[in-house]
Amino acid sequence: MEKNIRVLVANRPRLMRELVLEAFADQPDIEIVGEVVDDAEILASVERTHPDFVVIALENPGRRPTICDTVLRQYPEMRIIAVAPNHKYSVYYWASLKIHSHDVEASEESILSTVRNKTHSAGGPS
Amino acid sequence: MGRPNGPGNATWKAGVYLLAENRLLRETLSRLLQKKTEFRVVGEGAYSDAVIEQVLASQCDILLLDGVTRVHAGTDLIHELLRALPDLRVLLIGMEEEEETFVRAVRSGVAGYLLKDASAMEVVAAVRAVTQGEAVCPPRLCQALFHYIAQQAREGTVPAVQAELGLTPRQQQLVSLVAQGLTNKEIADHLHLSEQTVKNHVHRILRQVHARSRSEIVATVRNCGFSS
């Protein structure tokens, strides 16, 4: 049996975090390993919970969140999705020698599909 | 008073339309609302040129609108929708805690204003409240509303006129006298100023509000909610 995908949810604002949790709630293959309110706690939470994926906030679309670099430098195998609360899209980040990114629609289907397809793959867009 | 098929009817469900840029937010919030027996989601989408037609066609009772969409659409969207659907209750979500933005939203006719740190359950509770004819606003901003009304009553000035047209309370006072048909000399006597100072004020106001005459000044500031 394949093991569950471990996801750490660290979105802001609170409404977006709760709605991301709602999107993952009924997925039998996804396990929420933690919920982080403050970006400053993300790294410590990653160290503690060992997620496969971290879902964070994208405050300035077009600019990679600093926490993305911090996490991927220490955990290059980590996958990150940054969701812009007020925009149509989110961005998937992964590391392979350097940090790459790929735009994903900010929809339940696209985010779940990215989490499932990328957890055990090489990282790049399929 | 409830409509025949409105809130007074036990089986009635408030029709909610979700207008927000983020599809994930629309989908999940829609699902949370559908789980409640008193709501039905009658439409959802991001802002587009056809949004007014879509909202009107949905015959919704409640419009949930996110802050970014409101900025894209401007206040005209709310004005136009409320003109076409006077019973529509508009609830803004994901808003900043800015007094000026809040007061403008209230002036545009919204029934509720939720800050971006509101929880999903607070959004659902706010939809329920506006459905029942209540207004929803954060307590701190409610204080701003009290202050706004008190200031307007005290000074006879409208902060929005100051914000939108750049007219100071003194200039608004002068416009009020212009609106009463007073001449520059009469205004000067009233305000204990020289006639030349009043002329200079009027000249500056003409430039500031892009008006060509005294009557255009009055019309322009009245459009901003100023009643002399």
Short mmCIF file of C-alpha atoms in Angstrom, two decimals:
data_model
loop_
_atom_site.label_atom_id
_atom_site.label_comp_id
_atom_site.label_asym_id
_atom_site.label_seq_id
_atom_site.Cartn_x
_atom_site.Cartn_y
_atom_site.Cartn_z
CA MET A 1 0.00 0.00 0.00
CA GLU A 2 1.35 3.45 -0.92
CA LYS A 3 1.95 5.73 2.02
CA ASN A 4 -0.03 8.90 2.47
CA ILE A 5 1.20 12.20 1.10
CA ARG A 6 2.23 14.37 4.03
CA VAL A 7 1.21 18.01 3.70
CA LEU A 8 2.04 20.97 5.90
CA VAL A 9 -0.41 23.87 5.46
CA ALA A 10 1.00 27.33 6.13
CA ASN A 11 -1.24 29.66 4.17
CA ARG A 12 -2.19 33.18 5.07
CA PRO A 13 -4.61 34.81 5.60
CA ARG A 14 -6.56 32.58 7.98
CA LEU A 15 -9.50 32.17 5.58
CA MET A 16 -7.23 30.85 2.82
CA ARG A 17 -5.51 28.45 5.24
CA GLU A 18 -8.85 27.08 6.38
CA LEU A 19 -10.07 26.69 2.81
CA VAL A 20 -6.88 24.86 1.77
CA LEU A 21 -7.42 22.53 4.76
CA GLU A 22 -11.01 22.06 3.61
CA ALA A 23 -9.78 21.12 0.13
CA PHE A 24 -7.50 18.42 1.61
CA ALA A 25 -9.94 17.28 4.29
CA ASP A 26 -11.71 14.47 2.43
CA GLN A 27 -8.71 13.15 0.49
CA PRO A 28 -7.89 9.64 1.81
CA ASP A 29 -4.34 9.66 0.44
CA ILE A 30 -3.39 13.03 1.97
CA GLU A 31 -2.39 13.51 5.58
CA ILE A 32 -2.23 16.99 7.08
CA VAL A 33 0.83 16.85 9.31
CA GLY A 34 0.61 20.40 10.59
CA GLU A 35 -0.88 23.85 10.32
CA VAL A 36 1.36 26.90 10.61
CA VAL A 37 0.08 30.40 11.26
CA ASP A 38 3.34 32.32 11.02
CA ASP A 39 5.97 32.06 8.24
CA ALA A 40 8.67 32.24 10.92
CA GLU A 41 7.52 28.86 12.21
CA ILE A 42 7.50 27.06 8.85
CA LEU A 43 11.11 25.80 8.89
CA ALA A 44 10.84 24.47 12.45
CA SER A 45 7.58 22.80 11.56
CA VAL A 46 9.13 21.18 8.46
CA GLU A 47 11.95 19.84 10.63
CA ARG A 48 9.45 18.43 13.08
CA THR A 49 6.81 17.00 10.76
CA HIS A 50 8.81 15.90 7.64
CA PRO A 51 6.13 16.76 5.06
CA ASP A 52 6.31 15.85 1.36
CA PHE A 53 4.61 19.12 0.43
CA VAL A 54 4.29 22.54 2.02
CA VAL A 55 1.46 24.87 0.99
CA ILE A 56 2.30 28.51 1.67
CA ALA A 57 1.02 32.00 0.86
CA LEU A 58 2.09 33.90 -2.25
CA GLU A 59 1.79 37.52 -1.25
CA ASN A 60 3.41 39.09 -4.30
CA PRO A 61 2.64 37.11 -7.45
CA GLY A 62 5.74 37.17 -9.62
CA ARG A 63 8.09 37.16 -6.64
CA ARG A 64 9.20 33.92 -5.01
CA PRO A 65 8.48 33.94 -1.27
CA THR A 66 11.68 34.07 0.81
CA ILE A 67 10.59 31.09 2.89
CA CYS A 68 10.62 29.02 -0.31
CA ASP A 69 14.38 29.51 -0.69
CA THR A 70 14.98 28.90 3.01
CA VAL A 71 13.13 25.58 2.96
CA LEU A 72 14.40 24.33 -0.40
CA ARG A 73 18.02 25.12 0.47
CA GLN A 74 17.78 22.91 3.54
CA TYR A 75 15.38 20.36 2.12
CA PRO A 76 15.91 20.18 -1.67
CA GLU A 77 13.59 17.17 -1.91
CA MET A 78 10.69 19.28 -0.57
CA ARG A 79 7.85 20.40 -2.88
CA ILE A 80 6.12 23.72 -2.28
CA ILE A 81 2.91 25.26 -3.61
CA ALA A 82 2.39 28.95 -2.99
CA VAL A 83 -1.22 30.09 -3.31
CA ALA A 84 -1.99 33.74 -3.97
CA PRO A 85 -5.20 34.38 -2.01
CA ASN A 86 -6.46 37.10 -4.30
CA HIS A 87 -5.35 35.84 -7.67
CA LYS A 88 -6.23 33.17 -10.17
CA TYR A 89 -3.04 31.19 -9.88
CA SER A 90 -0.62 29.50 -7.57
CA VAL A 91 3.01 28.52 -8.14
CA TYR A 92 4.65 25.13 -7.66
CA TYR A 93 8.32 25.28 -6.59
CA TRP A 94 10.88 22.51 -6.53
CA ALA A 95 14.66 22.30 -6.35
CA SER A 96 17.03 20.51 -8.67
CA LEU A 97 20.45 22.18 -8.50
CA LYS A 98 18.52 25.46 -8.51
CA ILE A 99 14.97 26.42 -7.64
CA HIS A 100 12.42 26.04 -10.40
CA SER A 101 8.83 27.17 -10.60
CA HIS A 102 5.74 26.34 -12.58
CA ASP A 103 2.38 28.17 -12.55
CA VAL A 104 -0.62 26.15 -11.45
CA GLU A 105 -4.24 27.27 -11.46
CA ALA A 106 -5.42 28.10 -7.94
CA SER A 107 -8.18 25.50 -8.02
CA GLU A 108 -8.86 22.48 -5.87
CA GLU A 109 -8.38 20.10 -8.81
CA SER A 110 -5.06 21.60 -9.96
CA ILE A 111 -3.57 21.80 -6.49
CA LEU A 112 -4.58 18.26 -5.55
CA SER A 113 -3.32 16.97 -8.87
CA THR A 114 0.03 18.75 -8.41
CA VAL A 115 0.41 17.39 -4.89
CA ARG A 116 -0.34 13.83 -6.07
CA ASN A 117 1.75 13.91 -9.25
CA LYS A 118 4.80 15.62 -7.85
CA THR A 119 5.24 14.00 -4.47
CA HIS A 120 7.22 11.07 -5.75
CA SER A 121 8.30 12.41 -9.16
CA ALA A 122 11.47 14.24 -10.22
CA GLY A 123 9.80 17.60 -9.73
CA GLY A 124 9.45 19.32 -13.10
CA PRO A 125 6.19 19.96 -14.94
CA SER A 126 4.60 16.81 -16.34
CA MET B 1 -40.98 41.50 6.36
CA GLY B 2 -40.16 38.29 4.49
CA ARG B 3 -40.85 37.88 0.81
CA PRO B 4 -43.45 35.23 -0.20
CA ASN B 5 -40.60 32.89 -0.95
CA GLY B 6 -38.19 34.77 1.22
CA PRO B 7 -36.62 34.47 4.67
CA GLY B 8 -40.03 34.11 6.35
CA ASN B 9 -40.60 30.80 4.61
CA ALA B 10 -39.18 27.81 6.52
CA THR B 11 -38.00 26.02 3.38
CA TRP B 12 -36.49 29.11 1.79
CA LYS B 13 -32.76 29.08 1.07
CA ALA B 14 -30.80 32.26 0.46
CA GLY B 15 -29.19 32.26 -2.98
CA VAL B 16 -25.51 33.12 -2.73
CA TYR B 17 -23.28 34.25 -5.60
CA LEU B 18 -19.49 34.09 -5.03
CA LEU B 19 -17.45 36.61 -6.95
CA ALA B 20 -13.73 36.12 -6.24
CA GLU B 21 -10.51 35.86 -8.22
CA ASN B 22 -9.24 32.70 -6.55
CA ARG B 23 -11.04 29.57 -7.78
CA LEU B 24 -9.90 27.49 -4.80
CA LEU B 25 -11.52 30.04 -2.48
CA ARG B 26 -14.74 29.97 -4.51
CA GLU B 27 -14.90 26.17 -4.66
CA THR B 28 -14.21 25.47 -1.02
CA LEU B 29 -16.29 28.34 0.34
CA SER B 30 -19.10 27.27 -1.93
CA ARG B 31 -18.89 23.75 -0.50
CA LEU B 32 -18.94 25.05 3.07
CA LEU B 33 -22.05 27.14 2.33
CA GLN B 34 -23.81 24.26 0.56
CA LYS B 35 -23.35 22.16 3.71
CA LYS B 36 -25.60 24.64 5.54
CA THR B 37 -29.28 24.01 4.98
CA GLU B 38 -30.20 27.69 4.70
CA PHE B 39 -28.01 28.51 1.69
CA ARG B 40 -27.77 27.51 -1.95
CA VAL B 41 -24.94 28.71 -4.12
CA VAL B 42 -26.53 30.02 -7.32
CA GLY B 43 -23.36 31.07 -9.08
CA GLU B 44 -19.66 31.75 -8.79
CA GLY B 45 -16.92 33.23 -10.88
CA ALA B 46 -14.07 35.67 -11.24
CA TYR B 47 -14.57 39.25 -12.38
CA SER B 48 -15.30 39.67 -16.08
CA ASP B 49 -17.00 42.21 -18.32
CA ALA B 50 -20.15 40.08 -18.17
CA VAL B 51 -20.25 39.90 -14.39
CA ILE B 52 -23.25 42.19 -13.90
CA GLU B 53 -25.39 40.15 -16.31
CA GLN B 54 -24.25 36.91 -14.64
CA VAL B 55 -25.06 38.10 -11.13
CA LEU B 56 -28.44 39.48 -12.23
CA ALA B 57 -29.28 36.24 -14.07
CA SER B 58 -28.48 34.20 -10.96
CA GLN B 59 -31.20 36.05 -9.00
CA CYS B 60 -29.03 35.79 -5.92
CA ASP B 61 -29.99 37.25 -2.56
CA ILE B 62 -26.43 37.58 -1.29
CA LEU B 63 -23.32 38.57 -3.22
CA LEU B 64 -20.01 37.58 -1.67
CA LEU B 65 -17.33 39.78 -3.15
CA ASP B 66 -13.60 39.66 -2.46
CA GLY B 67 -11.55 42.81 -1.98
CA VAL B 68 -9.47 42.43 -5.13
CA THR B 69 -12.51 41.97 -7.36
CA ARG B 70 -14.04 45.07 -5.82
CA VAL B 71 -10.91 47.03 -6.69
CA HIS B 72 -10.96 45.67 -10.28
CA ALA B 73 -14.61 46.47 -10.70
CA GLY B 74 -14.71 49.74 -8.76
CA THR B 75 -17.68 50.91 -6.73
CA ASP B 76 -19.76 51.16 -9.93
CA LEU B 77 -20.26 47.39 -9.80
CA ILE B 78 -21.99 47.58 -6.41
CA HIS B 79 -23.98 50.69 -7.41
CA GLU B 80 -25.20 49.08 -10.62
CA LEU B 81 -26.13 45.80 -8.96
CA LEU B 82 -27.98 47.53 -6.15
CA ARG B 83 -29.81 49.73 -8.64
CA ALA B 84 -31.01 46.60 -10.48
CA LEU B 85 -31.52 44.48 -7.34
CA PRO B 86 -32.34 46.80 -4.42
CA ASP B 87 -32.83 43.84 -2.04
CA LEU B 88 -29.41 42.36 -2.85
CA ARG B 89 -27.12 42.12 0.21
CA VAL B 90 -23.44 42.57 -0.62
CA LEU B 91 -20.85 41.11 1.73
CA LEU B 92 -17.20 42.04 1.19
CA ILE B 93 -14.59 39.48 2.28
CA GLY B 94 -10.80 39.56 2.53
CA MET B 95 -10.75 43.28 3.24
CA GLU B 96 -8.01 45.42 4.75
CA GLU B 97 -8.57 47.14 8.08
CA GLU B 98 -8.58 50.61 6.53
CA GLU B 99 -11.10 53.14 7.79
CA GLU B 100 -11.34 55.02 4.50
CA THR B 101 -11.91 51.86 2.45
CA PHE B 102 -14.51 50.71 4.95
CA VAL B 103 -16.45 53.99 4.93
CA ARG B 104 -16.40 54.06 1.13
CA ALA B 105 -17.73 50.51 1.08
CA VAL B 106 -20.55 51.45 3.46
CA ARG B 107 -21.36 54.47 1.31
CA SER B 108 -21.53 52.23 -1.75
CA GLY B 109 -24.26 50.21 -0.05
CA VAL B 110 -22.62 47.02 1.22
CA ALA B 111 -24.29 45.10 4.05
CA GLY B 112 -21.17 43.46 5.43
CA TYR B 113 -17.41 43.96 5.57
CA LEU B 114 -15.10 41.17 6.72
CA LEU B 115 -11.37 41.53 7.23
CA LYS B 116 -8.91 39.19 5.58
CA ASP B 117 -8.11 37.46 8.87
CA ALA B 118 -11.73 36.33 9.28
CA SER B 119 -12.20 32.57 9.61
CA ALA B 120 -14.31 30.44 7.27
CA MET B 121 -16.89 30.07 10.04
CA GLU B 122 -17.02 33.84 10.46
CA VAL B 123 -17.71 34.18 6.75
CA VAL B 124 -20.56 31.67 6.99
CA ALA B 125 -21.93 33.46 10.08
CA ALA B 126 -21.71 36.80 8.25
CA VAL B 127 -23.64 35.42 5.27
CA ARG B 128 -26.29 34.23 7.71
CA ALA B 129 -26.38 37.64 9.43
CA VAL B 130 -26.79 39.68 6.25
CA THR B 131 -29.44 37.21 5.07
CA GLN B 132 -31.37 38.05 8.23
CA GLY B 133 -31.11 41.76 7.52
CA GLU B 134 -28.22 42.52 9.85
CA ALA B 135 -25.11 44.48 9.01
CA VAL B 136 -21.67 43.00 9.65
CA CYS B 137 -18.56 44.97 10.41
CA PRO B 138 -15.49 44.61 12.62
CA PRO B 139 -16.00 46.51 15.92
CA ARG B 140 -12.98 48.75 15.42
CA LEU B 141 -14.24 49.88 12.03
CA CYS B 142 -17.72 50.36 13.47
CA GLN B 143 -16.11 53.03 15.64
CA ALA B 144 -14.77 54.66 12.47
CA LEU B 145 -18.31 54.80 11.13
CA PHE B 146 -19.54 56.54 14.31
CA HIS B 147 -16.67 58.99 14.00
CA TYR B 148 -17.46 59.65 10.33
CA ILE B 149 -21.12 60.40 11.00
CA ALA B 150 -20.28 62.59 14.01
CA GLN B 151 -17.67 64.51 12.02
CA GLN B 152 -20.10 65.03 9.16
CA ALA B 153 -22.74 66.36 11.56
CA ARG B 154 -20.27 68.55 13.46
CA GLU B 155 -18.48 70.15 10.56
CA GLY B 156 -21.03 69.85 7.80
CA THR B 157 -18.24 68.26 5.81
CA VAL B 158 -17.94 64.90 4.13
CA PRO B 159 -14.58 63.11 4.50
CA ALA B 160 -15.19 61.39 1.15
CA VAL B 161 -15.33 64.80 -0.56
CA GLN B 162 -11.97 65.56 1.01
CA ALA B 163 -10.56 62.20 -0.03
CA GLU B 164 -11.92 62.09 -3.57
CA LEU B 165 -11.79 65.73 -4.58
CA GLY B 166 -9.09 66.99 -2.23
CA LEU B 167 -11.36 69.66 -0.73
CA THR B 168 -10.46 70.73 2.77
CA PRO B 169 -13.18 71.26 5.40
CA ARG B 170 -12.78 75.05 4.85
CA GLN B 171 -13.27 74.64 1.09
CA GLN B 172 -16.34 72.47 1.70
CA GLN B 173 -17.71 75.17 3.98
CA LEU B 174 -17.21 77.64 1.15
CA VAL B 175 -18.89 75.33 -1.37
CA SER B 176 -21.84 75.09 0.99
CA LEU B 177 -22.21 78.87 0.88
CA VAL B 178 -21.75 78.92 -2.91
CA ALA B 179 -24.55 76.34 -3.11
CA GLN B 180 -26.79 78.69 -1.15
CA GLY B 181 -26.29 81.27 -3.90
CA LEU B 182 -24.15 83.68 -1.89
CA THR B 183 -21.86 86.08 -3.74
CA ASN B 184 -18.14 86.30 -3.01
CA LYS B 185 -18.75 89.44 -0.97
CA GLU B 186 -21.48 87.75 1.10
CA ILE B 187 -19.28 84.68 1.65
CA ALA B 188 -16.40 86.94 2.68
CA ASP B 189 -18.62 88.66 5.26
CA HIS B 190 -19.93 85.32 6.50
CA LEU B 191 -16.49 83.79 6.96
CA HIS B 192 -14.75 87.00 8.04
CA LEU B 193 -12.39 86.89 5.07
CA SER B 194 -11.50 89.42 2.41
CA GLU B 195 -13.40 89.20 -0.88
CA GLN B 196 -10.11 88.54 -2.69
CA THR B 197 -9.38 85.56 -0.42
CA VAL B 198 -12.79 84.09 -1.25
CA LYS B 199 -12.14 84.67 -4.98
CA ASN B 200 -8.82 82.84 -4.64
CA HIS B 201 -10.54 79.94 -2.82
CA VAL B 202 -13.25 79.67 -5.49
CA HIS B 203 -10.65 79.79 -8.26
CA ARG B 204 -8.66 77.00 -6.60
CA ILE B 205 -11.78 74.88 -6.08
CA LEU B 206 -12.74 75.30 -9.76
CA ARG B 207 -9.34 73.87 -10.72
CA GLN B 208 -9.42 71.08 -8.12
CA VAL B 209 -12.81 69.69 -9.13
CA HIS B 210 -12.37 70.43 -12.86
CA ALA B 211 -15.44 72.66 -12.93
CA ARG B 212 -16.09 75.62 -15.22
CA SER B 213 -18.64 77.43 -13.07
CA ARG B 214 -19.87 77.78 -9.52
CA SER B 215 -22.89 75.60 -10.31
CA GLU B 216 -20.60 72.86 -11.66
CA ILE B 217 -18.64 72.94 -8.40
CA VAL B 218 -21.85 72.33 -6.47
CA ALA B 219 -22.97 69.54 -8.81
CA THR B 220 -19.60 67.78 -8.60
CA VAL B 221 -19.38 67.75 -4.82
CA ARG B 222 -23.02 66.67 -4.52
CA ASN B 223 -22.15 63.65 -6.67
CA CYS B 224 -19.66 62.73 -3.94
CA GLY B 225 -22.36 62.71 -1.30
CA PHE B 226 -22.02 66.28 -0.08
CA SER B 227 -25.34 67.83 0.85
CA SER B 228 -25.21 71.55 1.49
#
